XYZ file of C-alpha atoms in Angstrom:
706
model
C 222.088 7.425 68.813
C 220.088 8.076 65.344
C 218.591 11.863 65.438
C 215.357 12.040 63.251
C 212.729 14.659 62.547
C 210.642 14.186 65.810
C 212.575 11.115 67.641
C 216.502 10.416 68.933
C 217.128 6.618 68.761
C 219.711 5.232 71.583
C 221.134 1.439 71.292
C 223.258 0.033 73.803
C 226.327 -2.198 73.103
C 223.775 -5.190 72.735
C 221.342 -4.213 70.289
C 224.153 -3.066 67.720
C 225.351 -7.030 68.624
C 222.026 -8.163 67.805
C 221.514 -5.931 64.768
C 224.667 -7.450 63.233
C 223.213 -11.116 63.639
C 220.355 -9.903 62.250
C 221.935 -9.048 59.121
C 223.895 -12.170 58.684
C 220.558 -14.628 59.236
C 219.181 -12.051 56.348
C 221.354 -12.430 53.840
C 221.740 -16.347 54.096
C 217.828 -16.842 53.920
C 218.001 -14.635 50.868
C 220.216 -16.672 48.955
C 218.227 -19.839 50.108
C 215.333 -18.296 48.510
C 217.287 -16.618 45.462
C 218.262 -20.441 44.765
C 214.740 -22.107 44.855
C 213.127 -19.215 42.881
C 215.829 -19.446 39.892
C 215.495 -23.207 39.972
C 211.720 -22.799 39.671
C 211.831 -20.179 37.053
C 214.456 -22.215 35.046
C 212.350 -25.557 35.085
C 209.592 -23.600 33.895
C 211.838 -22.197 30.819
C 212.971 -25.762 29.908
C 209.907 -27.214 29.951
C 208.294 -23.715 27.588
C 211.684 -24.501 25.476
C 211.029 -28.353 24.672
C 207.072 -27.479 24.061
C 207.948 -25.357 21.332
C 211.152 -26.679 20.000
C 209.151 -28.949 17.382
C 207.347 -26.462 16.193
C 210.112 -24.021 15.472
C 212.192 -27.320 13.727
C 209.484 -27.580 10.933
C 209.188 -24.002 10.780
C 213.017 -23.726 9.291
C 212.038 -26.188 6.752
C 210.184 -23.153 5.125
C 211.107 -20.306 2.829
C 207.779 -18.356 3.799
C 209.031 -14.992 5.239
C 205.171 -14.597 6.530
C 205.338 -18.306 8.398
C 209.218 -17.386 9.810
C 208.200 -14.261 11.311
C 204.825 -15.621 12.788
C 206.842 -18.264 14.511
C 209.153 -15.763 15.832
C 206.685 -14.070 16.861
C 205.282 -17.062 19.006
C 208.553 -17.242 20.807
C 207.720 -14.022 23.001
C 207.193 -16.150 26.208
C 210.952 -17.568 25.820
C 213.982 -15.207 27.343
C 216.587 -18.138 26.533
C 218.103 -17.149 23.083
C 217.507 -20.719 21.859
C 219.657 -22.141 18.882
C 216.430 -22.437 16.738
C 215.349 -18.432 17.513
C 218.366 -17.765 16.251
C 218.285 -19.834 12.872
C 214.793 -18.486 12.053
C 216.165 -14.742 12.595
C 219.097 -15.573 10.323
C 217.052 -17.203 7.787
C 215.156 -14.129 7.650
C 217.742 -11.599 7.315
C 218.999 -14.182 4.547
C 216.270 -14.441 2.535
C 215.296 -10.694 2.716
C 219.420 -9.758 1.808
C 219.211 -12.474 -1.211
C 216.236 -10.533 -2.746
C 218.196 -7.028 -2.242
C 221.679 -8.622 -3.726
C 219.892 -9.918 -6.738
C 218.512 -6.737 -7.862
C 222.502 -5.229 -7.201
C 223.964 -8.134 -9.085
C 221.606 -7.845 -12.289
C 222.667 -4.529 -12.253
C 226.344 -5.038 -12.190
C 226.122 -7.904 -14.831
C 226.122 -4.817 -17.803
C 228.488 -2.690 -16.261
C 232.735 -2.534 -16.476
C 233.558 -4.980 -13.700
C 237.171 -2.941 -13.257
C 235.452 0.451 -13.081
C 232.986 -0.927 -11.139
C 235.428 -2.722 -8.908
C 234.392 -1.880 -5.799
C 230.850 -2.441 -5.778
C 231.192 -5.801 -7.638
C 233.199 -6.943 -4.678
C 231.003 -5.611 -2.082
C 228.408 -7.452 -3.713
C 229.937 -10.679 -3.986
C 231.314 -10.871 -0.518
C 228.191 -10.227 1.012
C 226.523 -12.534 -1.321
C 229.311 -15.584 -0.204
C 228.463 -14.188 3.466
C 225.006 -15.474 3.100
C 225.997 -18.252 0.875
C 223.607 -17.012 -1.927
C 222.931 -19.323 -4.714
C 222.089 -19.096 -8.605
C 223.625 -18.291 -12.278
C 223.653 -14.440 -11.320
C 225.780 -15.050 -8.172
C 228.011 -17.674 -9.826
C 228.413 -15.109 -12.841
C 229.219 -12.284 -10.449
C 231.844 -14.295 -8.745
C 233.845 -15.313 -11.857
C 233.795 -11.939 -13.049
C 235.344 -10.936 -10.230
C 237.771 -13.657 -9.738
C 239.300 -12.714 -13.672
C 239.370 -9.025 -12.534
C 241.349 -9.936 -9.232
C 243.465 -12.004 -11.562
C 244.045 -9.658 -13.964
C 245.371 -6.942 -11.308
C 247.304 -9.905 -9.354
C 249.401 -10.314 -12.582
C 249.654 -6.681 -13.554
C 250.575 -5.794 -9.635
C 253.774 -8.684 -10.342
C 254.483 -7.046 -13.647
C 254.888 -3.494 -12.438
C 256.693 -4.377 -9.255
C 258.978 -6.884 -11.256
C 259.808 -3.364 -13.188
C 260.441 -1.491 -10.260
C 262.545 -4.052 -8.786
C 264.349 -4.700 -12.275
C 263.567 -8.742 -11.002
C 264.245 -10.772 -14.181
C 262.397 -13.935 -12.505
C 258.944 -12.166 -11.183
C 258.664 -10.294 -14.808
C 258.959 -13.958 -16.535
C 256.446 -15.648 -14.249
C 254.088 -12.481 -14.788
C 254.274 -12.413 -18.616
C 253.819 -16.354 -18.552
C 250.572 -15.651 -17.101
C 249.581 -12.131 -18.162
C 247.686 -13.443 -21.639
C 245.631 -16.331 -19.771
C 244.496 -13.202 -17.097
C 244.091 -10.695 -20.205
C 246.328 -7.970 -18.907
C 246.821 -4.896 -20.606
C 248.356 -5.473 -24.253
C 250.501 -2.067 -23.615
C 251.371 -2.970 -20.281
C 252.587 -6.299 -21.238
C 254.764 -5.131 -23.971
C 256.656 -2.501 -21.816
C 257.388 -5.449 -19.218
C 258.734 -7.242 -22.261
C 260.590 -4.359 -23.283
C 261.800 -3.697 -19.445
C 262.469 -7.448 -19.196
C 264.930 -7.920 -22.501
C 266.864 -4.543 -21.192
C 267.345 -6.430 -18.065
C 268.597 -9.202 -19.848
C 271.376 -7.071 -21.661
C 272.369 -5.586 -18.770
C 273.008 -8.826 -17.492
C 275.276 -9.806 -20.378
C 276.910 -6.322 -20.294
C 277.918 -6.911 -16.477
C 279.244 -10.218 -17.239
C 281.732 -9.369 -19.867
C 282.741 -6.123 -18.266
C 283.108 -7.825 -14.356
C 285.208 -10.494 -16.532
C 287.330 -8.055 -18.182
C 287.556 -5.909 -14.890
C 288.640 -9.245 -12.571
C 291.972 -9.205 -14.807
C 292.447 -5.420 -15.210
C 291.246 -3.967 -11.780
C 290.198 -0.382 -13.075
C 288.877 1.428 -10.330
C 286.392 3.348 -11.545
C 285.012 0.863 -13.930
C 285.326 -1.727 -11.387
C 282.609 0.613 -9.177
C 280.404 1.779 -12.057
C 279.741 -1.866 -12.753
C 279.019 -2.567 -9.256
C 276.677 0.121 -9.084
C 274.914 -1.533 -12.373
C 275.087 -4.801 -10.860
C 273.413 -3.972 -7.567
C 270.714 -1.799 -9.155
C 269.305 -5.025 -11.032
C 269.981 -7.246 -7.710
C 272.838 -9.471 -9.724
C 275.487 -10.907 -8.432
C 277.929 -13.427 -10.237
C 281.333 -14.494 -8.622
C 283.682 -11.860 -10.612
C 281.277 -9.240 -9.223
C 281.923 -10.435 -5.615
C 285.332 -11.124 -6.332
C 285.382 -7.066 -7.174
C 283.709 -6.302 -4.135
C 285.757 -7.966 -2.211
C 289.492 -5.921 -3.500
C 287.209 -2.883 -3.603
C 285.822 -2.571 -0.214
C 287.491 -4.835 1.807
C 291.268 -4.392 1.022
C 293.194 -1.548 2.337
C 294.034 1.437 -0.641
C 298.301 -0.289 -0.165
C 296.999 -3.661 -0.871
C 294.421 -2.478 -3.473
C 296.840 -0.376 -5.083
C 299.808 -3.303 -5.198
C 296.822 -5.836 -6.748
C 296.253 -3.323 -9.598
C 299.912 -2.935 -10.213
C 300.077 -6.772 -10.702
C 297.010 -6.756 -13.091
C 298.757 -3.928 -14.932
C 301.968 -5.737 -15.367
C 300.032 -8.905 -16.485
C 297.589 -6.726 -18.949
C 301.554 -5.231 -20.520
C 299.878 -1.901 -19.914
C 302.756 0.256 -19.353
C 301.305 3.598 -18.679
C 299.109 2.328 -15.792
C 302.097 0.418 -14.187
C 303.965 3.415 -14.446
C 300.645 5.580 -13.060
C 299.903 2.681 -10.100
C 303.921 3.162 -9.193
C 303.448 6.853 -8.674
C 300.225 6.455 -6.798
C 302.045 3.812 -4.551
C 304.918 5.894 -4.323
C 302.615 8.580 -3.094
C 301.214 6.480 -0.513
C 304.492 5.418 0.605
C 306.455 8.936 1.223
C 303.458 9.942 2.881
C 304.438 8.221 5.799
C 308.403 7.300 5.317
C 309.212 10.270 3.607
C 311.678 11.660 6.065
C 313.954 8.606 5.609
C 315.128 9.276 1.847
C 316.277 13.341 2.496
C 318.918 14.034 -0.593
C 321.887 14.591 1.689
C 321.283 11.229 3.546
C 322.295 9.257 0.775
C 324.728 6.509 2.154
C 327.109 6.899 -0.867
C 327.404 10.663 -0.534
C 330.819 11.969 0.470
C 330.657 14.072 3.567
C 331.042 17.790 3.305
C 334.294 17.207 5.270
C 336.280 14.516 3.366
C 334.947 15.870 0.283
C 336.564 19.677 1.090
C 340.084 17.908 1.882
C 340.344 16.112 -1.016
C 341.403 19.280 -2.272
C 345.282 20.487 -2.140
C 345.220 24.205 -0.824
C 346.902 26.274 1.652
C 344.071 27.790 2.918
C 341.613 27.284 5.322
C 338.861 29.248 4.433
C 338.904 27.418 0.847
C 338.178 24.214 2.562
C 335.403 25.872 4.463
C 333.140 27.716 1.312
C 333.828 23.674 -0.419
C 332.062 22.305 2.735
C 329.256 24.964 2.446
C 329.105 24.647 -1.309
C 328.975 20.805 -1.862
C 325.788 20.706 -2.624
C 324.300 24.046 -4.027
C 324.843 25.633 -7.189
C 328.799 26.558 -8.042
C 330.384 28.295 -10.958
C 333.794 26.848 -10.585
C 334.632 23.133 -11.690
C 334.654 20.453 -8.648
C 337.720 19.024 -7.708
C 336.193 15.133 -6.868
C 333.584 12.964 -7.220
C 330.535 13.707 -4.666
C 329.950 10.046 -4.832
C 332.350 6.987 -3.994
C 333.782 6.015 -7.297
C 336.134 3.851 -8.370
C 339.081 5.328 -8.808
C 339.218 5.330 -12.797
C 335.650 7.288 -12.806
C 336.855 9.842 -10.887
C 338.312 11.840 -13.589
C 335.421 11.155 -15.217
C 333.041 12.483 -13.189
C 334.833 15.545 -12.864
C 335.199 15.644 -16.930
C 330.935 15.320 -16.511
C 330.429 17.868 -14.686
C 332.874 20.281 -16.871
C 329.987 19.557 -19.821
C 327.347 20.315 -17.580
C 328.351 23.972 -16.620
C 329.202 24.279 -20.069
C 325.578 23.271 -21.418
C 323.567 25.311 -18.897
C 326.108 28.370 -19.687
C 327.890 28.708 -16.662
C 331.226 28.273 -18.456
C 331.521 29.350 -22.044
C 332.261 26.171 -23.973
C 331.379 25.845 -27.579
C 328.893 23.278 -28.967
C 326.567 22.747 -25.902
C 324.386 20.367 -27.427
C 327.250 18.220 -27.855
C 328.538 18.361 -24.353
C 325.428 16.968 -23.188
C 325.107 14.274 -25.848
C 328.736 13.391 -24.350
C 327.163 13.663 -20.761
C 324.337 11.176 -21.667
C 326.656 8.411 -23.880
C 328.616 8.159 -20.680
C 326.304 7.916 -18.658
C 324.986 4.733 -20.572
C 328.396 3.196 -21.253
C 329.435 3.565 -17.317
C 326.617 2.444 -15.135
C 328.113 3.933 -11.569
C 328.166 7.222 -12.960
C 324.632 7.755 -13.313
C 323.946 8.290 -9.791
C 326.863 11.185 -9.734
C 325.612 12.595 -13.094
C 322.138 13.245 -11.276
C 323.737 14.778 -8.175
C 325.474 16.892 -10.519
C 322.404 18.280 -12.068
C 320.699 18.701 -8.882
C 323.784 20.391 -7.225
C 323.695 22.908 -9.977
C 319.895 23.143 -9.727
C 319.774 24.110 -5.782
C 319.746 27.748 -5.193
C 320.591 28.665 -8.966
C 320.435 32.559 -9.288
C 320.393 32.466 -13.119
C 316.840 31.347 -14.597
C 318.473 30.726 -18.013
C 321.001 28.422 -16.400
C 318.510 26.510 -14.231
C 315.913 25.729 -17.146
C 318.797 24.173 -18.658
C 319.359 22.241 -15.669
C 316.132 20.966 -16.028
C 316.625 20.382 -20.060
C 319.696 17.872 -18.911
C 317.350 16.175 -16.676
C 315.235 15.381 -19.031
C 317.678 14.492 -21.162
C 318.931 12.258 -19.145
C 315.839 10.440 -17.799
C 314.802 9.741 -21.320
C 317.824 7.799 -21.677
C 318.923 5.999 -18.500
C 317.364 5.802 -14.732
C 319.121 5.835 -11.668
C 320.411 3.010 -9.933
C 317.873 1.190 -7.714
C 319.415 2.479 -4.529
C 319.650 6.212 -5.580
C 315.949 6.302 -6.866
C 314.031 6.925 -3.655
C 316.412 9.667 -2.729
C 316.198 11.044 -6.499
C 312.634 10.433 -5.956
C 311.595 12.403 -2.887
C 314.305 15.529 -3.899
C 311.734 15.804 -7.111
C 308.409 15.939 -5.075
C 309.642 18.051 -2.544
C 311.452 20.928 -4.898
C 308.954 21.132 -7.781
C 306.375 23.395 -7.074
C 304.613 23.053 -10.282
C 301.784 20.144 -9.731
C 302.077 19.702 -13.889
C 305.758 19.362 -14.274
C 306.247 17.522 -10.962
C 303.910 14.968 -12.683
C 306.313 15.168 -15.927
C 309.425 14.258 -14.469
C 307.665 11.715 -12.162
C 306.516 10.042 -15.371
C 309.693 10.111 -17.229
C 311.954 8.645 -13.874
C 309.340 5.864 -13.363
C 309.073 5.337 -17.445
C 312.831 5.262 -17.175
C 312.714 2.506 -14.653
C 309.618 0.220 -16.159
C 311.600 0.176 -19.524
C 315.214 0.427 -18.692
C 318.245 2.134 -20.156
C 318.460 2.750 -23.951
C 320.628 0.649 -26.461
C 322.013 3.506 -27.943
C 322.244 7.381 -27.017
C 319.629 9.570 -28.339
C 320.333 11.160 -31.570
C 320.774 15.409 -32.128
C 317.039 15.546 -33.463
C 315.936 13.744 -30.284
C 318.167 15.699 -28.017
C 316.316 19.038 -29.499
C 312.925 17.569 -29.262
C 313.370 16.719 -25.290
C 314.925 20.376 -25.199
C 311.415 21.564 -26.863
C 309.663 20.366 -24.108
C 308.535 16.854 -25.873
C 308.536 13.481 -24.353
C 309.648 10.346 -26.048
C 307.354 7.606 -25.394
C 309.442 4.399 -25.452
C 307.571 1.083 -24.956
C 308.298 -1.805 -23.226
C 308.713 -4.874 -25.005
C 305.267 -6.341 -24.632
C 303.289 -3.108 -24.929
C 302.257 -4.020 -28.567
C 300.401 -7.449 -27.282
C 297.893 -5.404 -25.145
C 294.279 -6.276 -25.774
C 291.632 -3.716 -26.132
C 289.402 -3.055 -23.295
C 285.244 -3.744 -23.977
C 283.070 -0.707 -24.827
C 281.702 0.300 -21.865
C 279.387 2.866 -23.489
C 277.989 0.527 -26.195
C 277.271 -1.969 -23.466
C 275.779 0.603 -21.235
C 271.976 0.063 -20.462
C 270.049 2.681 -18.907
C 267.424 0.446 -17.161
C 267.028 1.897 -13.567
C 266.114 5.799 -15.249
C 263.830 4.284 -17.120
C 260.300 5.747 -16.621
C 257.881 3.568 -16.178
C 254.163 4.664 -17.670
C 251.490 2.309 -15.771
C 247.954 3.671 -16.827
C 245.476 2.132 -14.371
C 241.724 1.761 -14.868
C 240.017 3.998 -12.752
C 237.407 2.334 -10.128
C 234.747 4.519 -10.218
C 232.230 2.826 -7.743
C 234.743 3.523 -5.439
C 233.741 7.032 -4.984
C 229.983 6.338 -5.200
C 227.862 6.113 -2.192
C 225.676 3.286 -3.069
C 224.058 2.208 -0.035
C 222.654 -0.954 -1.330
C 225.672 -2.313 -2.588
C 227.512 -1.466 0.870
C 224.985 -3.060 2.863
C 226.124 -6.787 4.032
C 225.131 -9.134 6.937
C 226.773 -7.276 9.468
C 223.139 -5.628 9.355
C 222.215 -9.055 11.136
C 224.987 -8.898 13.857
C 227.945 -6.864 13.843
C 226.447 -3.486 12.534
C 227.172 -1.335 15.351
C 224.653 0.320 17.691
C 223.663 4.051 16.344
C 225.380 6.320 18.962
C 223.125 8.319 21.679
C 223.140 11.957 20.432
C 225.578 13.948 23.130
C 223.933 16.009 25.812
C 223.596 19.612 25.375
C 225.612 22.025 27.439
C 223.412 23.987 30.243
C 224.805 27.368 29.091
C 225.867 27.712 25.315
C 228.551 30.319 24.814
C 227.517 33.056 22.614
C 228.410 33.436 18.848
C 231.537 35.273 18.186
C 230.841 38.401 16.389
C 232.387 40.125 13.462
C 235.915 41.340 14.109
C 235.839 45.318 14.235
C 238.698 46.893 12.955
C 240.159 48.446 15.316
C 240.665 46.623 18.952
C 239.317 47.862 22.254
C 242.243 49.147 24.525
C 242.389 47.149 27.894
C 240.923 48.800 30.415
C 242.089 50.297 34.101
C 240.337 47.818 36.803
C 236.820 50.207 37.593
C 237.628 51.272 41.133
C 234.787 50.699 43.933
C 233.238 54.420 43.528
C 233.027 55.757 40.258
C 231.137 58.408 38.409
C 228.320 57.843 36.023
C 229.680 57.455 32.624
C 226.963 58.322 29.407
C 224.564 55.554 28.370
C 226.280 55.209 24.783
C 230.124 54.601 25.632
C 229.763 51.024 26.933
C 228.534 48.485 24.652
C 225.670 46.021 26.227
C 227.009 42.751 27.248
C 224.893 39.895 25.469
C 222.473 38.267 27.528
C 222.907 34.762 28.545
C 220.473 32.134 27.134
C 217.630 31.012 29.900
C 218.191 28.123 31.698
C 216.519 25.105 30.155
C 216.527 22.368 33.215
C 219.663 20.278 34.095
C 221.336 18.060 32.023
C 219.312 14.818 30.689
C 220.261 11.604 31.891
C 221.029 13.258 35.764
C 218.945 12.148 38.812
C 216.957 14.904 40.116
C 218.151 16.207 43.729
C 215.301 15.677 46.393
C 213.902 18.932 47.678
C 214.881 20.482 50.983
C 218.014 21.406 52.843
C 220.921 19.845 51.170
C 222.368 16.923 53.450
C 225.353 17.363 55.861
C 223.640 20.640 57.803
C 223.489 24.107 56.455
C 225.867 25.850 54.002
C 228.476 27.410 55.766
C 229.604 31.056 54.635
C 233.078 31.981 52.122
C 235.612 33.254 54.112
C 238.416 32.048 56.773
C 237.915 29.149 58.441
C 236.128 29.993 61.879
C 238.100 28.852 64.884
C 236.843 25.620 66.038
C 234.552 24.830 63.687
C 233.929 23.391 60.426
C 235.781 25.614 57.493
C 234.243 26.943 54.246
C 232.795 24.321 51.752
C 235.033 23.822 48.602
C 233.234 21.883 46.129
C 229.504 20.419 45.923
C 229.055 17.012 45.962
C 228.970 15.355 42.254
C 226.019 13.532 41.282
C 226.850 10.708 39.018
C 224.271 9.205 36.809
C 223.867 5.365 37.829
C 225.491 3.061 34.767
C 223.217 0.749 32.712
C 223.084 -2.832 33.771
C 225.277 -4.961 30.792
C 222.107 -7.252 28.851
C 222.117 -11.144 29.966
C 221.956 -13.646 27.932
C 219.671 -16.014 29.816
C 216.325 -15.164 31.319
C 215.857 -12.524 33.483
C 215.213 -13.948 37.396
C 213.981 -11.243 39.527
C 216.013 -10.876 42.852
C 214.239 -10.826 46.175
C 212.932 -7.505 47.019
C 212.421 -6.052 50.719
C 210.597 -3.337 49.777
C 211.011 0.489 50.614
C 208.314 1.250 53.341
C 209.081 0.922 57.115
C 205.839 -0.955 57.528
C 206.908 -3.995 54.805
C 210.067 -3.961 56.693
C 208.649 -4.690 60.104
C 206.377 -6.924 58.838
C 209.098 -8.950 57.153
C 211.311 -8.934 60.671
C 207.911 -9.984 62.741
C 207.497 -13.097 60.495
C 211.430 -13.978 60.997
C 212.705 -15.679 64.577
C 214.425 -13.596 66.524
C 216.760 -15.427 69.032
C 220.657 -14.577 69.912
C 221.946 -15.724 66.695
C 219.392 -13.591 64.796
C 220.901 -9.877 63.333
C 217.998 -8.132 62.318
C 218.645 -4.328 61.556
C 216.227 -2.257 59.421
C 217.338 0.169 57.035
C 216.495 3.518 58.587
C 214.792 6.282 55.964
C 217.185 9.453 55.347
C 216.620 11.718 58.282
C 216.071 15.430 57.328
C 217.389 18.543 59.557
C 215.706 21.457 60.229
C 216.670 24.098 58.037
C 219.079 26.857 59.358
C 219.186 30.476 58.653
C 222.463 30.958 56.564
C 224.819 33.137 58.590
C 225.631 36.772 57.541
C 228.710 37.130 55.799
C 231.573 38.856 57.466
C 232.928 42.152 56.528
C 236.127 42.027 53.985
C 237.899 44.640 56.301
C 238.144 42.833 59.551
C 236.301 39.202 59.100
C 235.173 37.862 62.336
C 233.918 34.267 63.152
C 230.036 34.200 63.485
C 228.256 33.777 67.038
C 228.022 29.962 67.549
C 223.842 29.057 67.477
C 221.990 28.052 70.243
C 221.931 24.644 70.601
C 217.789 23.630 70.516
C 216.035 21.153 72.822
C 216.167 17.451 71.756
C 212.846 15.826 71.649
C 212.138 13.015 73.341
C 213.608 9.892 71.965
C 211.420 7.619 70.029
C 212.051 3.746 69.299
C 211.038 2.498 65.879
C 210.387 -0.662 67.246
C 208.299 -0.519 69.966
C 207.328 2.782 69.881
C 208.131 5.781 72.273
C 209.766 5.209 75.539
C 208.562 6.374 78.914
């Protein structure tokens, strides 16, 4: 049933079926009618376009603005965008644009093209877009081309100087003269190119030298310099492989081979010490001094002394590797039988030189010690073992100092045997705490190993020099054949650290707002439409007042009943602006009661009834239809009045297959008084309203029933 203002319409199920069938039939008829209407309008439009087309083609041959505009005005009855109409519009725009651009280009001919580059490029771009002919436009195009070519060459020079690219600099300098580049910039680029060439020559020379010598610091330096100018040679690639791909141990071994090839004794010693450092950090525990396999055991060594007291043997066992004031009875290392007495005699000479026993001429004693070591190589390890024994836990500093001096004299004369070498070096590394002193004795050891034993004993003057702390630099046989290294400082060229001074010409027109120059053919098609101003809000917020020196403290909530306060204590609130009507663009609401029934009061939901209204219906403005590219063909309109609908329905056949359902107008319910709001203390649901008597049913088609 449908309830109107005065009538109520009751429909049975048959009526609803008939209404559905009628709607389907109406839609079918409407499609057929629209098809015929569109066909008629399209034929009429094509006939009009064929009639006017020859005249438009004739007008297109003219360049008179009045003639073109008059022909365009006569095409108002053509709704379809004809190609000829678009060509006339384009031609009108091009003629107007040519007149405007001619004034702009004439003004730019007398100005500096570099300082007005932006304005010139915009004007030429606009002229190219419309295909503007003429001598003035061609001159401006030529000016713009020269400026662009000059800027391109200068940019290439700048990039070549920053990237230190030799080939890019050569190409840019070859084009600089023809392009008219700045002379100062050309000189600066040429100077940078010369430095790059000299730097590459230095890199080649130093790289070739370092490939044979492999000095780590110069290698890293030359690799960095080559990377700065992006220069790679076979020597640089080989140095990178050795420095970055090999392990430290492998690289040190390659350095030692290079030092041997270059016959550099000091470098061989330094690299050997570094290799031994890496080796002893991993395998140092295998070479303890007492672990030397040729040493006698303490028990065996003590039993070699004939004595009746066991306490004496025990003391000999404990003090075998420590300082003693008494001479030894046998050699510490297993020696041939003929050298046993020589070993005991050498130990007595050591005691006399160190002052542990009083002997005359102690300097001669150390000379005899060195002479025996040079003449009898098996005694060398025994002599070094004696010195280490007397330096271990020596209570006398003077005796210990002379013991270190005796060790230096022996190392300056002969090296230890190869099987004792590692044990002796590990002892020096562990027992010498001073780094400078340890480095001195390690250098003496490896110098003795590298150069071998002396052919003759040192003289008294040389021994005295060694005792005074000096070192006798003995050279190997090939030391005098070493070639000098290249001059690193003389070959160094500071290319990457040089500052580039590049003075650019300021483009003045880039900061000017020249409306005449910036306009282009975008005014014809691509110019954006002006934006609509945003709608103003209904209520504008009051402007913030100036801040006061002291902010008011937040007040407590106001009670329901409070005593009156003086008028001057409370500031007045700013008055809200007057309401100026609804927002522009929104549809007006219909007068009368709100559809959906009376407004319910706020508060809790009454039992069995509808709850309070949470939100008001939002009215959105209708979206504007997109503009069509073809002629506007009106659709069928059924009218808005009931009488027009009835007239249309009567003209249509009504049968079992037809479904006619007129659209009923929106009915309006009578307004009802608002229910009283419930009290906040005890909210009660409002009493239900008494139902009103229904009006007699009235049919919208055939009048009132009964």
